[in-house]
Coordinates of C-alpha atoms and ligand atoms in Angstrom, one line a residue:
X17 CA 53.6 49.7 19.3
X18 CA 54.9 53.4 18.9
X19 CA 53.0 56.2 15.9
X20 CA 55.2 57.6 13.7
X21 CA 57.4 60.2 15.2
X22 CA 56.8 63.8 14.4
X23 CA 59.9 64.2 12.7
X24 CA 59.4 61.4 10.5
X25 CA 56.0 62.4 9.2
X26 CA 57.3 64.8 6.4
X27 CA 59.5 62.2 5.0
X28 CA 56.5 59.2 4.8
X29 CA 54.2 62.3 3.3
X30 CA 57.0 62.0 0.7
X31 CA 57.1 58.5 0.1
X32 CA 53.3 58.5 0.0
X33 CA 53.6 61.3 -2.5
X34 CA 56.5 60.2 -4.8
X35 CA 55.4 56.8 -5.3
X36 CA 52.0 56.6 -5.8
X37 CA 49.7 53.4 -5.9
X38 CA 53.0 51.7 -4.5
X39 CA 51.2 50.4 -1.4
X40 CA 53.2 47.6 -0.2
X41 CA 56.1 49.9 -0.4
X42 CA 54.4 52.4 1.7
X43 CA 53.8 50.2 4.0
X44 CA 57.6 49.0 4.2
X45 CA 58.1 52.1 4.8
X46 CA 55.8 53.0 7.2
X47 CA 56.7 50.0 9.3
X48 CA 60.6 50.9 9.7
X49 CA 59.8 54.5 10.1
X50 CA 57.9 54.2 13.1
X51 CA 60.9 52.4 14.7
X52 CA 63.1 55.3 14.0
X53 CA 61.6 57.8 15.9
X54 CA 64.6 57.3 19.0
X55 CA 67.1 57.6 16.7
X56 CA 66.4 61.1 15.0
X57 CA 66.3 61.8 18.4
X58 CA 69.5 60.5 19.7
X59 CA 71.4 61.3 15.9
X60 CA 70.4 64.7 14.3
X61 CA 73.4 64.0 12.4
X62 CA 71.4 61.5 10.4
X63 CA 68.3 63.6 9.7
X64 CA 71.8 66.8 8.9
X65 CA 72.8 64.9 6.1
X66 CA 69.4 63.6 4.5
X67 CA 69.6 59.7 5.5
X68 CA 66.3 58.3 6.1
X69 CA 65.2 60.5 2.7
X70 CA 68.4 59.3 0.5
X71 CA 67.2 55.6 1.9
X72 CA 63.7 56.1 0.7
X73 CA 64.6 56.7 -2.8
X74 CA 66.3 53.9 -4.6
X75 CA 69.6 54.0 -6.2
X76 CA 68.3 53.2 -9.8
X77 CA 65.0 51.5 -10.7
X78 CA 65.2 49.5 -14.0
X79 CA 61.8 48.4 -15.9
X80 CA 62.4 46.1 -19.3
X81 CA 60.5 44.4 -21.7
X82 CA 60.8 40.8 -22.2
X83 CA 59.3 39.3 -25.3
X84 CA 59.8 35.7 -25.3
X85 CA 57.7 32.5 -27.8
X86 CA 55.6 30.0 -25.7
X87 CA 54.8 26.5 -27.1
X88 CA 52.4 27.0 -29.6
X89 CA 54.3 29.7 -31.6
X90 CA 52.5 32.7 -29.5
X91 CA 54.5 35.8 -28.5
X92 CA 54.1 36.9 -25.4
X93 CA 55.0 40.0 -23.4
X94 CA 56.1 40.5 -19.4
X95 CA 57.9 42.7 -17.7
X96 CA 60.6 43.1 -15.7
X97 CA 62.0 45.1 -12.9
X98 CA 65.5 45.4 -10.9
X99 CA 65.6 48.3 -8.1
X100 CA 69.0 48.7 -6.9
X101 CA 68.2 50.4 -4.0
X102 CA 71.2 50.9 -1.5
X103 CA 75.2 50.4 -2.4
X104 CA 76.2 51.8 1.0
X105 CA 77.4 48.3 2.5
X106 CA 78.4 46.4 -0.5
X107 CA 77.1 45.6 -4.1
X108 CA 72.8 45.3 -4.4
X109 CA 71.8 41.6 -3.3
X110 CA 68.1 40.5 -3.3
X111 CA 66.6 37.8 -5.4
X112 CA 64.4 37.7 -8.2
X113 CA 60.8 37.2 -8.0
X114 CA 58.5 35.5 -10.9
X115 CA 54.4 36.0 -10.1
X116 CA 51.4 37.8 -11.6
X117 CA 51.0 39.7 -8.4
X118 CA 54.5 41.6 -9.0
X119 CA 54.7 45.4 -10.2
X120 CA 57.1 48.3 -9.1
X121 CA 55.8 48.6 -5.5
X122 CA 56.5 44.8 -4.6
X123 CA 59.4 45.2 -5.9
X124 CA 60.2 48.3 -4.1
X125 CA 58.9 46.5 -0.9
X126 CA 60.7 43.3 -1.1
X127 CA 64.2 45.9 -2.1
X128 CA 63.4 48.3 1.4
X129 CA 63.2 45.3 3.3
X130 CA 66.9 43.7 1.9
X131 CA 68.6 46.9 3.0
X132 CA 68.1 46.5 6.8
X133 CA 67.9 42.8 6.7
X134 CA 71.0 42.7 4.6
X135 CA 72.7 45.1 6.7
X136 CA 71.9 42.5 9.9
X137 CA 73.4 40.1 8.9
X138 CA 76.5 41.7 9.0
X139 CA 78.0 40.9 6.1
X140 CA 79.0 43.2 2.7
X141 CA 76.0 43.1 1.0
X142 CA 73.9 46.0 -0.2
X143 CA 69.8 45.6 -1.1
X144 CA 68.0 45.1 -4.2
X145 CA 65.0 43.3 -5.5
X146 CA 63.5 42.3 -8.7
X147 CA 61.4 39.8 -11.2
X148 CA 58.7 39.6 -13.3
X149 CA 54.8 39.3 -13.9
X150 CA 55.3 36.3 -15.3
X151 CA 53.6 33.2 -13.8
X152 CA 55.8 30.4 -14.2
X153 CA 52.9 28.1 -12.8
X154 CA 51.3 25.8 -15.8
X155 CA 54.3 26.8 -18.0
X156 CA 56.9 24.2 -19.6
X157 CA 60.4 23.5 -19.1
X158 CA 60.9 24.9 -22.5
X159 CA 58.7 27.8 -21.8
X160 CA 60.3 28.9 -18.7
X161 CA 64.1 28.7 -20.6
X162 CA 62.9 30.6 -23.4
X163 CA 61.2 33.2 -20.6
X164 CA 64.6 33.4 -18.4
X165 CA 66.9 33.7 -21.9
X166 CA 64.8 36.6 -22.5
X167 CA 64.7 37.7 -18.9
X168 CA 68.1 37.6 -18.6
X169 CA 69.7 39.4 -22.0
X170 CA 68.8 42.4 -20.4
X171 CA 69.3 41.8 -17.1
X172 CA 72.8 41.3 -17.8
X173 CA 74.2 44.3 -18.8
X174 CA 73.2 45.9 -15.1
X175 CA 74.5 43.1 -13.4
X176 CA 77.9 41.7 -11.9
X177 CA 79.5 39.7 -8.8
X178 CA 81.0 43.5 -7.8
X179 CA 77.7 45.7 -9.1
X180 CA 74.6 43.6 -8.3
X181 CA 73.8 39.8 -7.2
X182 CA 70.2 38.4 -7.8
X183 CA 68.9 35.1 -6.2
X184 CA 65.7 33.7 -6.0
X185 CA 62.2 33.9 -4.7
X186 CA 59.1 33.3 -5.3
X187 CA 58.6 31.2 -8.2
X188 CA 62.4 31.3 -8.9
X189 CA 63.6 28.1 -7.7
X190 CA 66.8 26.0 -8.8
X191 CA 65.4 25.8 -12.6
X192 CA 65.3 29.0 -13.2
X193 CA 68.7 30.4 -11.6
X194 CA 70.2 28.0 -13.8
X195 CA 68.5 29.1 -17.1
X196 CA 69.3 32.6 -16.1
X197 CA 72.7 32.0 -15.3
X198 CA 73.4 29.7 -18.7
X199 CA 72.1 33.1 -20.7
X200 CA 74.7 35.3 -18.8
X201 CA 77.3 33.0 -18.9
X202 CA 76.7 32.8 -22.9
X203 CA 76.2 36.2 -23.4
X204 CA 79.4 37.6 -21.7
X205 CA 81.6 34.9 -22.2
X206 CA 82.3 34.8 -18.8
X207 CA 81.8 31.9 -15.9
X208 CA 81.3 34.4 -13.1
X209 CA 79.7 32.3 -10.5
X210 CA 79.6 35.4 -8.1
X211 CA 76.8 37.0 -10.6
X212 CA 74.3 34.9 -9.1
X213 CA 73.4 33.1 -6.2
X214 CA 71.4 29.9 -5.3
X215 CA 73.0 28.1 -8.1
X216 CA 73.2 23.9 -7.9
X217 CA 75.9 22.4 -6.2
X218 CA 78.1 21.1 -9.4
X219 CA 78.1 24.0 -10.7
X220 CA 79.5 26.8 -8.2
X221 CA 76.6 26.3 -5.9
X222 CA 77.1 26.5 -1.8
X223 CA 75.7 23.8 0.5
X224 CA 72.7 24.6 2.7
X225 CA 71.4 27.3 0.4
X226 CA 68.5 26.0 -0.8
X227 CA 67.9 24.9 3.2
X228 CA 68.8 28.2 4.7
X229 CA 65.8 30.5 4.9
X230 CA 63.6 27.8 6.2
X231 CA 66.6 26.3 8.3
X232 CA 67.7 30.2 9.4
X233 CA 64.0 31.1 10.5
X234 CA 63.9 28.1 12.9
X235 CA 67.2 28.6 14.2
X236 CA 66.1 32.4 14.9
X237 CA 63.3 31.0 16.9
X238 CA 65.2 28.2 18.7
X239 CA 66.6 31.5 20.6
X240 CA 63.8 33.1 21.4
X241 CA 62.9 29.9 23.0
X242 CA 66.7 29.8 24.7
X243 CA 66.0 33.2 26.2
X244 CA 62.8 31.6 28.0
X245 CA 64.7 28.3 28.8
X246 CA 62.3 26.6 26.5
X247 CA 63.2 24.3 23.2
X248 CA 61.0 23.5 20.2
X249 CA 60.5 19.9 22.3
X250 CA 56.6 18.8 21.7
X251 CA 55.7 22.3 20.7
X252 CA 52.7 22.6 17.8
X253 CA 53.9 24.4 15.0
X254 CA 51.8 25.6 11.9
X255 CA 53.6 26.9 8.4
X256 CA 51.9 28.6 5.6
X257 CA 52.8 27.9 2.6
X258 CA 55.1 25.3 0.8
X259 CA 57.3 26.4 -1.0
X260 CA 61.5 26.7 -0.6
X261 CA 61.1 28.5 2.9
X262 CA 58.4 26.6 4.1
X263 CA 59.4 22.8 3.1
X264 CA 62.6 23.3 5.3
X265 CA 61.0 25.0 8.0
X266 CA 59.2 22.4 8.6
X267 CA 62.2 19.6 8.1
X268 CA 63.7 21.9 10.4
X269 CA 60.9 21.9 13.4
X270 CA 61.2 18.5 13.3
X271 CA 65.2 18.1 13.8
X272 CA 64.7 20.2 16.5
X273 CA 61.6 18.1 18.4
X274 CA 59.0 20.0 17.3
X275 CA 55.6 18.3 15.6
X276 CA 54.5 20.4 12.4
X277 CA 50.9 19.7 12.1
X278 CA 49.3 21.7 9.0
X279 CA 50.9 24.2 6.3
X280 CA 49.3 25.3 2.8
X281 CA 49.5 27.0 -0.6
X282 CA 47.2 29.3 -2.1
X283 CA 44.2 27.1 -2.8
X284 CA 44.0 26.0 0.7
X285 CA 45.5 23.7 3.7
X286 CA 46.2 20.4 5.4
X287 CA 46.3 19.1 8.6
X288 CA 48.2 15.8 9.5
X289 CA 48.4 15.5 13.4
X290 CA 50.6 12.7 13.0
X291 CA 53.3 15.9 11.8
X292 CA 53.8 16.4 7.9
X293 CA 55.7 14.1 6.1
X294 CA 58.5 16.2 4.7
X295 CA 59.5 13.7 1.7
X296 CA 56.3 13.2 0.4
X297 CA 55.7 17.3 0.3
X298 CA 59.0 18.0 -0.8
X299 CA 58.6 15.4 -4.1
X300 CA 55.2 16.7 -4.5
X301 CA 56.1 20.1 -4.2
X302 CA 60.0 19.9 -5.9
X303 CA 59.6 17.3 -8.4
X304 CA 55.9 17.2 -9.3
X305 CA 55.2 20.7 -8.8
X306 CA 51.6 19.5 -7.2
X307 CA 48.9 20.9 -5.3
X308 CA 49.2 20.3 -1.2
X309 CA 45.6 18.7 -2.1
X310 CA 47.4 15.9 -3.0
X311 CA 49.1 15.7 -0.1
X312 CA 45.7 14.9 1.8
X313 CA 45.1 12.4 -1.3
X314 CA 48.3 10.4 -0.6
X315 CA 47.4 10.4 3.2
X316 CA 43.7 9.9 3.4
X317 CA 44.5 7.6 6.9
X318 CA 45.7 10.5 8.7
X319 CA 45.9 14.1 6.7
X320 CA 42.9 16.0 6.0
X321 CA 42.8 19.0 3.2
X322 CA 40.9 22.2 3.8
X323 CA 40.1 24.2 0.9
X324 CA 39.6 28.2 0.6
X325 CA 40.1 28.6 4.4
X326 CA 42.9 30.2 6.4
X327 CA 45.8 27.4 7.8
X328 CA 45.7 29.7 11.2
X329 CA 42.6 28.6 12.5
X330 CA 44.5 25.5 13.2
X331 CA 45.7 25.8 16.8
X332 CA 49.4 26.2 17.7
X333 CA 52.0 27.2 19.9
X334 CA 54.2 28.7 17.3
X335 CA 53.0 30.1 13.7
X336 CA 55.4 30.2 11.3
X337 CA 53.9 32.8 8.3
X338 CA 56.3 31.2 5.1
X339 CA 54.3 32.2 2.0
X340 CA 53.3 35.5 0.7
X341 CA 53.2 39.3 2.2
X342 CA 49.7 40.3 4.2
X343 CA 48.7 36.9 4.3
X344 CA 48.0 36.8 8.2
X345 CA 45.6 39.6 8.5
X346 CA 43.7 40.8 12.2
X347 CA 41.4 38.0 12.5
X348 CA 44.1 35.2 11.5
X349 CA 46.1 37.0 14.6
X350 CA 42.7 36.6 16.8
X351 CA 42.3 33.5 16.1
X352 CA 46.3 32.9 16.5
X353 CA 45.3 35.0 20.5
X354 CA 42.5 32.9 20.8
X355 CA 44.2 29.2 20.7
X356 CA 47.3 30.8 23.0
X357 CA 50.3 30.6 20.4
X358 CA 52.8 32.1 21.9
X359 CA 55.5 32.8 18.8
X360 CA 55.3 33.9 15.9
X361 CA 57.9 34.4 13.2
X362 CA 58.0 35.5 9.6
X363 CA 59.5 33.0 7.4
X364 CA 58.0 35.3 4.3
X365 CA 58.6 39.0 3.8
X366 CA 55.9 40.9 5.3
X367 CA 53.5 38.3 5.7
X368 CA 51.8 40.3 8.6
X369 CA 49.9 42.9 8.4
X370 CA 50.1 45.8 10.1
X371 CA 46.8 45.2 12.1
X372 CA 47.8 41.4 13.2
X373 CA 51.2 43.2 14.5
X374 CA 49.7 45.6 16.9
X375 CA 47.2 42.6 17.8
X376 CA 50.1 40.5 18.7
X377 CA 51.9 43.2 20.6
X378 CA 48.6 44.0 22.1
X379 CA 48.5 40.4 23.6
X380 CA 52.1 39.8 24.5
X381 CA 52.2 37.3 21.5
X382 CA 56.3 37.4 20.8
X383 CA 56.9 38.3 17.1
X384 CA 59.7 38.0 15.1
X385 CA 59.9 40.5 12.0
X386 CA 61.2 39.0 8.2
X387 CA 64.0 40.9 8.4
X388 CA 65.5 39.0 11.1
X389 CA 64.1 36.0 11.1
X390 CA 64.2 35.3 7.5
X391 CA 68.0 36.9 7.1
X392 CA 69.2 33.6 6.8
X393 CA 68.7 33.0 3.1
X394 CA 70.4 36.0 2.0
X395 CA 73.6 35.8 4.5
X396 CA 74.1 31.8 3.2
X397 CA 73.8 33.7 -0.1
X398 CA 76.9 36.0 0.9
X399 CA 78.7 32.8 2.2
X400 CA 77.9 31.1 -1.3
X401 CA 79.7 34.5 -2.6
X402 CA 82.8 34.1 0.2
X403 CA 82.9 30.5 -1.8
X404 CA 83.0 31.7 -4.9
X405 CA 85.2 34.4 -4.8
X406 CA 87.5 31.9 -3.2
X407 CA 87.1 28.9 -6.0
X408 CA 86.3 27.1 -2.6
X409 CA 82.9 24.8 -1.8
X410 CA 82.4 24.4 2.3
X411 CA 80.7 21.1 3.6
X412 CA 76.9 20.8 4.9
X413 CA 77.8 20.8 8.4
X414 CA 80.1 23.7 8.5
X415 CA 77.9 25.6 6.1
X416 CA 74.7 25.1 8.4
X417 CA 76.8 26.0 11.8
X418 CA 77.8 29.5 10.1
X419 CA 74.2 30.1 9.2
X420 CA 73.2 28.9 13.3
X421 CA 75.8 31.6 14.1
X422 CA 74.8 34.2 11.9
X423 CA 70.7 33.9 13.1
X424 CA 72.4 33.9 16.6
X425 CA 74.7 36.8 16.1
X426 CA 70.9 38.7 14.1
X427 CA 68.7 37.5 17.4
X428 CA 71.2 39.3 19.9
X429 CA 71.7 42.3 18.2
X430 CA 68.4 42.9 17.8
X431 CA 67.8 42.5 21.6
X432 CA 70.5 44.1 22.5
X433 CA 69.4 47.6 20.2
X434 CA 65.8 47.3 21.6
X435 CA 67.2 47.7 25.3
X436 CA 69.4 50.2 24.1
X437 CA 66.6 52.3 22.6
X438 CA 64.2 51.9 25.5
X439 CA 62.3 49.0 23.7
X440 CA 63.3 45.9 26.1
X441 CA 62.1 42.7 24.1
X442 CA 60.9 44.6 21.1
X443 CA 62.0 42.3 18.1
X444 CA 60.7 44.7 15.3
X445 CA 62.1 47.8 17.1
X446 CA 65.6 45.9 17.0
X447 CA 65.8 44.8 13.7
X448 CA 65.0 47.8 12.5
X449 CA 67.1 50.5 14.1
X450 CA 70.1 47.9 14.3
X451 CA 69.7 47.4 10.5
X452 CA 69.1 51.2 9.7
X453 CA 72.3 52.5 12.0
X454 CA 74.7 50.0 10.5
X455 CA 73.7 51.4 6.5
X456 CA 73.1 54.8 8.2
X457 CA 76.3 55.3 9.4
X458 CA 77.9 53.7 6.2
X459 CA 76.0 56.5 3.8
X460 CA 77.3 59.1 6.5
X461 CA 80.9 58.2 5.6
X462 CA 80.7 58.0 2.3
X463 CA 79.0 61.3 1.6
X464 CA 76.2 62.5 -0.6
X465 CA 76.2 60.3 -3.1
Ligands
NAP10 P1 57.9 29.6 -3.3 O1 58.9 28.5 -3.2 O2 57.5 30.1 -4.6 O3 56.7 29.2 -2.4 C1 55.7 30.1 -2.1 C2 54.6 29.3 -1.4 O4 53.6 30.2 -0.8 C3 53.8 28.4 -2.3 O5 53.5 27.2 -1.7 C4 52.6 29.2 -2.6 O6 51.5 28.4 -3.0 C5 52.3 29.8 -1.3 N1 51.4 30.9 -1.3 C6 51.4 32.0 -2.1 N2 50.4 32.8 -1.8 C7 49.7 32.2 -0.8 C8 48.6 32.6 0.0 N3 47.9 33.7 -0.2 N4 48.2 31.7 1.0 C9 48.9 30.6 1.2 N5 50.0 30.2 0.5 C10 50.4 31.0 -0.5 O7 58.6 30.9 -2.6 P2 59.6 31.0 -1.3 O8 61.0 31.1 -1.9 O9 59.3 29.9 -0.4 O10 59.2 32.4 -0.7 C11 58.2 32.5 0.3 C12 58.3 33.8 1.0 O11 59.6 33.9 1.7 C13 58.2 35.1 0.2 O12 57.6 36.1 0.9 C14 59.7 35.4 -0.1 O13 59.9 36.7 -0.4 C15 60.3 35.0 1.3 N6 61.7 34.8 1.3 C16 62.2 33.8 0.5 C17 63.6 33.6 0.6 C18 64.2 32.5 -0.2 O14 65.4 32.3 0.0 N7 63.5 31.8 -1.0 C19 64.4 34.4 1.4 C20 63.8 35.3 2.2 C21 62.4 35.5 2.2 P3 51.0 28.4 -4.6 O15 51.9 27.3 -5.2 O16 49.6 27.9 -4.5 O17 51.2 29.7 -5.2

């Protein structure tokens, strides 16, 4: 993989410098930046007009309160964040995220990243992130209403189908995009379906929504395979994680032929050679809200659980990272090298770090960055928009083909820019500077603003 060009050094100094302590941003950063180093070279026209600094700095960063009452009369206190960091393609879309692990630089992370994927997917949509501290594990029902009430009477105000369009992510599921949306719908007096996306399917909802990131990151794959004349037929895939992306991942593997033997959550992971049973986690997951122990529990014939320990030690031809950021560090990608898996693509946002990368590249491992591979949940989030905007609801079918075409239309153009810029087969390198020209070249055109 390249260093950071010399020309771009000045501008990370500044990130490092104006954002301090923010190191999952910095590494965002980082990561793009050392794909642009060809194009400063072959545009001076972007570096004329200040694009790669104006990109750096969001658009407005918003940090709130929210007080809300938990069961036993307590108050408690969160906080929450929206970074609304780049208009130049349409209005800010990125969803929400609910964990203790969240402050301003995952935010500002997760918001960098939407821009380019955003922009890749070639549709309207602008990039923005946001959520809370708040830990909706161990919470009830009632709890997490009262919490996204509260969340939500001041998210409102910055808001709006034409201004800014949250979704969800971690820890904001279904639940809670309802919850949030019932508060803005009561506090406006308006049923603006556009305002938020990854709502049910009664109520302004789009087919295949809930599917797509999982479905979309498969699909992105089932072309890398197509470029080597190869299918997911018999192939061994492992997925961290269970969650939304991960459950339908999986389901999706194993449309396609593929035999899903082991995936996780944070206290640990199961193997089930026999290839996970997708009902069984999706109800323990979905409706019970259970630990993937109990997965093991409800399986003892055939499924094994592993606490503590990392799910990619368990050998596969294709890894498919679907949880959390930095979760696959150097020696999960040398064990990955060791047991000869040949693919791997990121489900979650930045679940690589920066170490496994290079060691992937290093051994001709074939990596697919978030931004392209896991596009597909935002651009069926746009199509849910198209719906709305239309008063129109698509079927399953042609819902899921749009999404296929999308992650084909992503995959190409990201080949396509690497040869163009000298990086034949370079996926991050792709993704990148295909995502940064299109916004690029938007900001250009509409001036300093
Ligand atoms: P989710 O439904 O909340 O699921 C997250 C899953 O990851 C849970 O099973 C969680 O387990 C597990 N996890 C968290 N930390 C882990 C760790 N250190 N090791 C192993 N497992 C861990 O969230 P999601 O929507 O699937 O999102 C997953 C990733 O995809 C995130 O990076 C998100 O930003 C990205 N993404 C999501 C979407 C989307 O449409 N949802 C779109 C694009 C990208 P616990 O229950 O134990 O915490």
């Amino acid at each position: 993989m390249p260093g950071l060009d010399e020309k771009l050094h000045d501008i990370y100094d500044e990130v490092l410098r104006r954002n301090p302590g923010e190191t999952e941003f910095h590494q965002a950063a980082h990561e793009v930046l050392t794909s642009l180093g060809p194009v400063v070279a072959k545009h001076p026209e972007y570096a004329d007009a200040a694009v790669i600094r104006r990109l750096c700095e969001p658009e407005r960063q918003i940090i709130f309160r929210v007080p809300w009452v938990d069961d036993a009369g307590t108050v408690r206190i969160n906080r929450g964040f929206r970074v609304e960091f780049n208009s130049a393609l349409g209005p800010y879309k990125g969803g929400l995220r609910f964990h203790p692990s969240v402050y301003l630089g995952i935010i500002k992370f997760l918001g960098f990243e939407q821009i380019f994927k955003n922009a890749l997917t070639g549709l309207p949509i602008g990039g923005g992130k946001g959520g809370s501290d708040f830990d909706p594990k161990g919470h009830s029902d009632s709890e997490i209403m009262r919490f996204c009430q509260s969340f939500m009477t001041e998210l409102y105000r910055h808001i709006g189908e034409y201004t800014d369009v949250p979704a969800g992510d971690i820890g904001v599921g279904g639940r809670e995009i309802g919850y949030l949306f019932g508060q803005y719908k009561r506090i406006t007096n308006r049923y603006e379906s556009g305002v938020l996306t990854g709502k049910g399917l009664t109520w302004g909802g789009s087919q295949v929504r809930t599917e797509a990131t999982g479905y979309g990151t498969v699909f992105f794959v089932d072309e890398i395979l197509k470029t080597r004349r190869d299918s997911f037929d018999g192939k061994r895939v492992v997925v961290s994680g269970s969650g939304n992306v991960a459950i339908y991942a999986i389901e999706k593997v194993q449309q396609l032929g593929g035999n899903v033997i082991a995936c996780s959550d944070s206290g640990g992971y199961i193997v089930d050679e026999k290839g996970i049973d997708v009902e069984l986690l999706r109800d323990l997951k979905e409706v019970r809200r259970a630990r993937i122990a109990e997965y093991a529990e409800a399986r003892t014939d055939v499924a094994r659980y592993v606490e503590g320990r990392s799910v990619w030690e368990v050998p596969c031809d294709i890894a498919l990272p679907c949880a959390t950021q930095n979760e696959l560090g150097g020696s999960d990608a040398a064990a990955l090298i060791r047991n000869s898996c040949a693919i791997v693509a990121e489900g979650a946002n930045m679940p690589c770090t920066p170490e496994a990368v290079q060691l992937m590249a290093d051994s001709g491992v074939i990596f697919a960055p978030g931004k392209a591979a896991n596009a597909g949940g935002v651009a069926t989030s746009a199509l849910e928009m198209q719906q709305n905007a239309s008063r129109d609801s698509w079927a399953f079918d042609h819902t899921e083909q749009r999404l296929a075409d999308i992650m084909r239309g992503i995959h190409d153009r990201c080949l396509e820019t690497a040869d163009e810029y000298g990086r034949p087969g370079d996926y991050v390198a792709g993704a990148n500077i295909a995502g940064f020209t299109q916004v690029a070249d938007a900001m250009l055109a509409l001036g300093v603003i």
